[in-house]
Amino acid sequence: MLQLGTGLTPASVAVTLNGNDIYLTQGTDQVKLDGMADGSGKTGVAQVQFADGTVWTAAQVVTMARNIQGTVGNDTLNGSWGADMFDGKGGTDVEIGNGGADTFIFNQGYGHLEINEYDFWGGTAGKVLQLGTGLTAASVAVTLNGNDIYLTQGTDQVKL
């Protein structure tokens, strides 16, 4: 169990993922849970307990980490080998899936998104680009430039 002290609340702690490592961050304070998202259940912690009594189970922490959220600014978001959900929230973002059945969310007004899905073993099965309201097959232009596919509508663009 990881016991967090006074001043650290569920609302103030960001849960992020880099590869299979999970980070709990508040301001400049950070705890790294090595390999916790590797799917084995043998790494990380069984639960995270806050001073107010709130408890996050290991499964909850992994789920929070795999729902990868960006900001309206420019972000580079990294996933794990497992199934991750990315929502960059706009700006100029790079989302790196690292394998698994990943879902990438892109809504109208998000700006520019580059998706890098490196999966040497699983191919493209189970990978989803979820386009939001206002982005339709009829309104999005699809172009090819070298090995890259671009989906463009107005100033919004996704590079695959």
PDB file of C-alpha atoms in Angstrom:
ATOM      1  CA  MET A   1       0.000   0.000   0.000  1.00  0.00           C
ATOM      2  CA  LEU A   2       1.141   3.527  -0.759  1.00  0.00           C
ATOM      3  CA  GLN A   3       0.025   6.000   1.945  1.00  0.00           C
ATOM      4  CA  LEU A   4      -0.129   9.623   0.775  1.00  0.00           C
ATOM      5  CA  GLY A   5       0.134  12.418   3.314  1.00  0.00           C
ATOM      6  CA  THR A   6      -1.934  15.460   4.198  1.00  0.00           C
ATOM      7  CA  GLY A   7      -2.451  17.898   1.343  1.00  0.00           C
ATOM      8  CA  LEU A   8      -2.547  15.187  -1.306  1.00  0.00           C
ATOM      9  CA  THR A   9      -6.134  14.567  -2.396  1.00  0.00           C
ATOM     10  CA  PRO A  10      -7.636  12.467  -5.183  1.00  0.00           C
ATOM     11  CA  ALA A  11      -8.576  15.681  -7.004  1.00  0.00           C
ATOM     12  CA  SER A  12      -5.057  17.123  -6.772  1.00  0.00           C
ATOM     13  CA  VAL A  13      -3.060  14.070  -7.875  1.00  0.00           C
ATOM     14  CA  ALA A  14      -2.538  13.502 -11.599  1.00  0.00           C
ATOM     15  CA  VAL A  15      -2.170   9.885 -12.715  1.00  0.00           C
ATOM     16  CA  THR A  16      -0.093   9.479 -15.873  1.00  0.00           C
ATOM     17  CA  LEU A  17       1.545   6.702 -17.817  1.00  0.00           C
ATOM     18  CA  ASN A  18       4.911   6.406 -19.543  1.00  0.00           C
ATOM     19  CA  GLY A  19       5.489   2.991 -21.062  1.00  0.00           C
ATOM     20  CA  ASN A  20       4.384   0.649 -18.263  1.00  0.00           C
ATOM     21  CA  ASP A  21       5.367   3.013 -15.442  1.00  0.00           C
ATOM     22  CA  ILE A  22       2.633   4.959 -13.650  1.00  0.00           C
ATOM     23  CA  TYR A  23       3.319   8.366 -12.119  1.00  0.00           C
ATOM     24  CA  LEU A  24       1.319  10.048  -9.346  1.00  0.00           C
ATOM     25  CA  THR A  25       2.054  13.770  -9.477  1.00  0.00           C
ATOM     26  CA  GLN A  26       1.051  16.886  -7.573  1.00  0.00           C
ATOM     27  CA  GLY A  27       2.980  20.013  -8.472  1.00  0.00           C
ATOM     28  CA  THR A  28       6.684  19.135  -8.248  1.00  0.00           C
ATOM     29  CA  ASP A  29       6.082  16.038  -6.092  1.00  0.00           C
ATOM     30  CA  GLN A  30       5.994  12.716  -7.921  1.00  0.00           C
ATOM     31  CA  VAL A  31       5.872   8.999  -7.150  1.00  0.00           C
ATOM     32  CA  LYS A  32       6.871   6.506  -9.862  1.00  0.00           C
ATOM     33  CA  LEU A  33       5.251   3.063  -9.730  1.00  0.00           C
ATOM     34  CA  ASP A  34       7.676   0.990 -11.818  1.00  0.00           C
ATOM     35  CA  GLY A  35       6.011  -1.369 -14.291  1.00  0.00           C
ATOM     36  CA  MET A  36       2.583  -1.191 -12.638  1.00  0.00           C
ATOM     37  CA  ALA A  37       0.756  -1.119 -15.990  1.00  0.00           C
ATOM     38  CA  ASP A  38       2.519  -4.200 -17.394  1.00  0.00           C
ATOM     39  CA  GLY A  39      -0.568  -6.363 -16.797  1.00  0.00           C
ATOM     40  CA  SER A  40       1.178  -8.939 -14.613  1.00  0.00           C
ATOM     41  CA  GLY A  41      -0.192  -7.690 -11.286  1.00  0.00           C
ATOM     42  CA  LYS A  42       3.258  -8.344  -9.824  1.00  0.00           C
ATOM     43  CA  THR A  43       4.532  -4.756  -9.870  1.00  0.00           C
ATOM     44  CA  GLY A  44       3.400  -1.476  -8.338  1.00  0.00           C
ATOM     45  CA  VAL A  45       1.204  -1.315  -5.249  1.00  0.00           C
ATOM     46  CA  ALA A  46      -2.048  -3.007  -4.223  1.00  0.00           C
ATOM     47  CA  GLN A  47      -3.667   0.307  -3.303  1.00  0.00           C
ATOM     48  CA  VAL A  48      -3.103   4.021  -2.830  1.00  0.00           C
ATOM     49  CA  GLN A  49      -4.570   5.516   0.346  1.00  0.00           C
ATOM     50  CA  PHE A  50      -5.097   9.231   0.900  1.00  0.00           C
ATOM     51  CA  ALA A  51      -5.099  11.036   4.254  1.00  0.00           C
ATOM     52  CA  ASP A  52      -8.864  11.650   3.898  1.00  0.00           C
ATOM     53  CA  GLY A  53      -9.444   7.865   3.806  1.00  0.00           C
ATOM     54  CA  THR A  54     -10.005   7.569   0.056  1.00  0.00           C
ATOM     55  CA  VAL A  55      -8.521   4.362  -1.353  1.00  0.00           C
ATOM     56  CA  TRP A  56      -7.650   3.642  -4.978  1.00  0.00           C
ATOM     57  CA  THR A  57      -7.188  -0.033  -5.843  1.00  0.00           C
ATOM     58  CA  ALA A  58      -4.407  -1.140  -8.182  1.00  0.00           C
ATOM     59  CA  ALA A  59      -6.996  -1.748 -10.922  1.00  0.00           C
ATOM     60  CA  GLN A  60      -8.390   1.782 -10.505  1.00  0.00           C
ATOM     61  CA  VAL A  61      -4.906   3.323 -10.714  1.00  0.00           C
ATOM     62  CA  VAL A  62      -4.102   1.390 -13.909  1.00  0.00           C
ATOM     63  CA  THR A  63      -7.451   2.383 -15.464  1.00  0.00           C
ATOM     64  CA  MET A  64      -6.867   6.054 -14.600  1.00  0.00           C
ATOM     65  CA  ALA A  65      -3.381   5.893 -16.090  1.00  0.00           C
ATOM     66  CA  ARG A  66      -4.633   4.305 -19.316  1.00  0.00           C
ATOM     67  CA  ASN A  67      -7.202   7.088 -19.817  1.00  0.00           C
ATOM     68  CA  ILE A  68      -4.504   9.450 -20.984  1.00  0.00           C
ATOM     69  CA  GLN A  69      -5.581  13.097 -20.959  1.00  0.00           C
ATOM     70  CA  GLY A  70      -3.694  16.028 -22.414  1.00  0.00           C
ATOM     71  CA  THR A  71      -4.248  19.754 -22.104  1.00  0.00           C
ATOM     72  CA  VAL A  72      -5.409  22.437 -24.540  1.00  0.00           C
ATOM     73  CA  GLY A  73      -1.688  23.159 -25.038  1.00  0.00           C
ATOM     74  CA  ASN A  74       0.927  21.101 -26.849  1.00  0.00           C
ATOM     75  CA  ASP A  75       1.396  17.617 -25.377  1.00  0.00           C
ATOM     76  CA  THR A  76       3.329  14.422 -25.990  1.00  0.00           C
ATOM     77  CA  LEU A  77       1.352  11.537 -24.508  1.00  0.00           C
ATOM     78  CA  ASN A  78       2.768   8.024 -24.113  1.00  0.00           C
ATOM     79  CA  GLY A  79       0.753   4.846 -23.742  1.00  0.00           C
ATOM     80  CA  SER A  80       1.601   1.330 -22.644  1.00  0.00           C
ATOM     81  CA  TRP A  81       1.572  -2.106 -24.250  1.00  0.00           C
ATOM     82  CA  GLY A  82      -2.028  -2.451 -23.068  1.00  0.00           C
ATOM     83  CA  ALA A  83      -5.267  -0.880 -24.281  1.00  0.00           C
ATOM     84  CA  ASP A  84      -5.058   2.881 -23.690  1.00  0.00           C
ATOM     85  CA  MET A  85      -7.472   5.726 -24.387  1.00  0.00           C
ATOM     86  CA  PHE A  86      -5.940   9.031 -25.508  1.00  0.00           C
ATOM     87  CA  ASP A  87      -7.642  12.443 -25.451  1.00  0.00           C
ATOM     88  CA  GLY A  88      -5.137  15.213 -26.115  1.00  0.00           C
ATOM     89  CA  LYS A  89      -7.770  17.959 -25.610  1.00  0.00           C
ATOM     90  CA  GLY A  90      -6.329  20.111 -28.416  1.00  0.00           C
ATOM     91  CA  GLY A  91      -3.211  22.028 -29.315  1.00  0.00           C
ATOM     92  CA  THR A  92      -0.442  20.368 -31.292  1.00  0.00           C
ATOM     93  CA  ASP A  93      -0.171  16.899 -29.809  1.00  0.00           C
ATOM     94  CA  VAL A  94       1.813  13.731 -30.394  1.00  0.00           C
ATOM     95  CA  GLU A  95       0.224  10.552 -29.029  1.00  0.00           C
ATOM     96  CA  ILE A  96       2.384   7.428 -28.870  1.00  0.00           C
ATOM     97  CA  GLY A  97       0.420   4.230 -28.388  1.00  0.00           C
ATOM     98  CA  ASN A  98       3.246   1.693 -27.854  1.00  0.00           C
ATOM     99  CA  GLY A  99       0.980  -1.233 -28.812  1.00  0.00           C
ATOM    100  CA  GLY A 100      -2.290  -2.633 -27.540  1.00  0.00           C
ATOM    101  CA  ALA A 101      -5.870  -1.961 -28.641  1.00  0.00           C
ATOM    102  CA  ASP A 102      -5.645   1.822 -28.273  1.00  0.00           C
ATOM    103  CA  THR A 103      -8.349   4.442 -28.865  1.00  0.00           C
ATOM    104  CA  PHE A 104      -7.420   7.961 -29.983  1.00  0.00           C
ATOM    105  CA  ILE A 105     -10.076  10.682 -29.554  1.00  0.00           C
ATOM    106  CA  PHE A 106     -10.067  13.726 -31.833  1.00  0.00           C
ATOM    107  CA  ASN A 107     -12.777  16.384 -31.678  1.00  0.00           C
ATOM    108  CA  GLN A 108     -13.521  19.365 -33.876  1.00  0.00           C
ATOM    109  CA  GLY A 109     -11.368  22.335 -32.846  1.00  0.00           C
ATOM    110  CA  TYR A 110      -8.564  20.181 -31.396  1.00  0.00           C
ATOM    111  CA  GLY A 111      -5.925  21.498 -33.832  1.00  0.00           C
ATOM    112  CA  HIS A 112      -3.159  19.098 -34.860  1.00  0.00           C
ATOM    113  CA  LEU A 113      -2.653  15.524 -33.747  1.00  0.00           C
ATOM    114  CA  GLU A 114       0.081  13.103 -34.755  1.00  0.00           C
ATOM    115  CA  ILE A 115      -0.542   9.457 -33.877  1.00  0.00           C
ATOM    116  CA  ASN A 116       2.431   7.105 -33.590  1.00  0.00           C
ATOM    117  CA  GLU A 117       1.264   3.579 -32.893  1.00  0.00           C
ATOM    118  CA  TYR A 118       4.306   1.348 -32.636  1.00  0.00           C
ATOM    119  CA  ASP A 119       3.074  -2.207 -32.380  1.00  0.00           C
ATOM    120  CA  PHE A 120       5.550  -4.637 -33.839  1.00  0.00           C
ATOM    121  CA  TRP A 121       3.509  -7.712 -32.880  1.00  0.00           C
ATOM    122  CA  GLY A 122      -0.178  -6.872 -33.089  1.00  0.00           C
ATOM    123  CA  GLY A 123      -0.570  -4.822 -36.259  1.00  0.00           C
ATOM    124  CA  THR A 124      -3.573  -2.504 -36.396  1.00  0.00           C
ATOM    125  CA  ALA A 125      -6.233  -4.818 -34.937  1.00  0.00           C
ATOM    126  CA  GLY A 126      -8.335  -3.130 -32.260  1.00  0.00           C
ATOM    127  CA  LYS A 127      -6.930   0.358 -32.805  1.00  0.00           C
ATOM    128  CA  VAL A 128      -9.533   3.112 -33.127  1.00  0.00           C
ATOM    129  CA  LEU A 129      -9.472   6.765 -34.166  1.00  0.00           C
ATOM    130  CA  GLN A 130     -12.686   8.186 -32.700  1.00  0.00           C
ATOM    131  CA  LEU A 131     -13.771  11.390 -34.459  1.00  0.00           C
ATOM    132  CA  GLY A 132     -16.076  13.680 -32.523  1.00  0.00           C
ATOM    133  CA  THR A 133     -19.230  15.574 -33.466  1.00  0.00           C
ATOM    134  CA  GLY A 134     -18.845  17.658 -36.613  1.00  0.00           C
ATOM    135  CA  LEU A 135     -16.132  15.451 -38.097  1.00  0.00           C
ATOM    136  CA  THR A 136     -17.707  13.158 -40.676  1.00  0.00           C
ATOM    137  CA  ALA A 137     -16.543  11.096 -43.636  1.00  0.00           C
ATOM    138  CA  ALA A 138     -18.084  13.726 -45.920  1.00  0.00           C
ATOM    139  CA  SER A 139     -16.403  16.698 -44.206  1.00  0.00           C
ATOM    140  CA  VAL A 140     -12.898  15.304 -43.707  1.00  0.00           C
ATOM    141  CA  ALA A 141     -10.364  15.308 -46.554  1.00  0.00           C
ATOM    142  CA  VAL A 142      -8.024  12.301 -46.661  1.00  0.00           C
ATOM    143  CA  THR A 143      -4.598  12.750 -48.273  1.00  0.00           C
ATOM    144  CA  LEU A 144      -1.403  10.744 -48.534  1.00  0.00           C
ATOM    145  CA  ASN A 145       2.055  12.310 -48.224  1.00  0.00           C
ATOM    146  CA  GLY A 146       4.892   9.784 -48.359  1.00  0.00           C
ATOM    147  CA  ASN A 147       4.036   7.122 -45.765  1.00  0.00           C
ATOM    148  CA  ASP A 148       1.724   9.423 -43.795  1.00  0.00           C
ATOM    149  CA  ILE A 149      -2.054   9.705 -44.063  1.00  0.00           C
ATOM    150  CA  TYR A 150      -3.629  13.064 -43.193  1.00  0.00           C
ATOM    151  CA  LEU A 151      -7.249  13.676 -42.189  1.00  0.00           C
ATOM    152  CA  THR A 152      -8.052  17.379 -42.495  1.00  0.00           C
ATOM    153  CA  GLN A 153     -11.084  19.546 -41.848  1.00  0.00           C
ATOM    154  CA  GLY A 154     -10.502  23.299 -41.811  1.00  0.00           C
ATOM    155  CA  THR A 155      -7.558  23.917 -39.465  1.00  0.00           C
ATOM    156  CA  ASP A 156      -7.927  20.549 -37.720  1.00  0.00           C
ATOM    157  CA  GLN A 157      -5.610  17.777 -38.847  1.00  0.00           C
ATOM    158  CA  VAL A 158      -4.714  14.230 -37.825  1.00  0.00           C
ATOM    159  CA  LYS A 159      -1.490  12.659 -39.083  1.00  0.00           C
ATOM    160  CA  LEU A 160      -1.347   8.861 -39.094  1.00  0.00           C
TER     161      LEU A 160
END
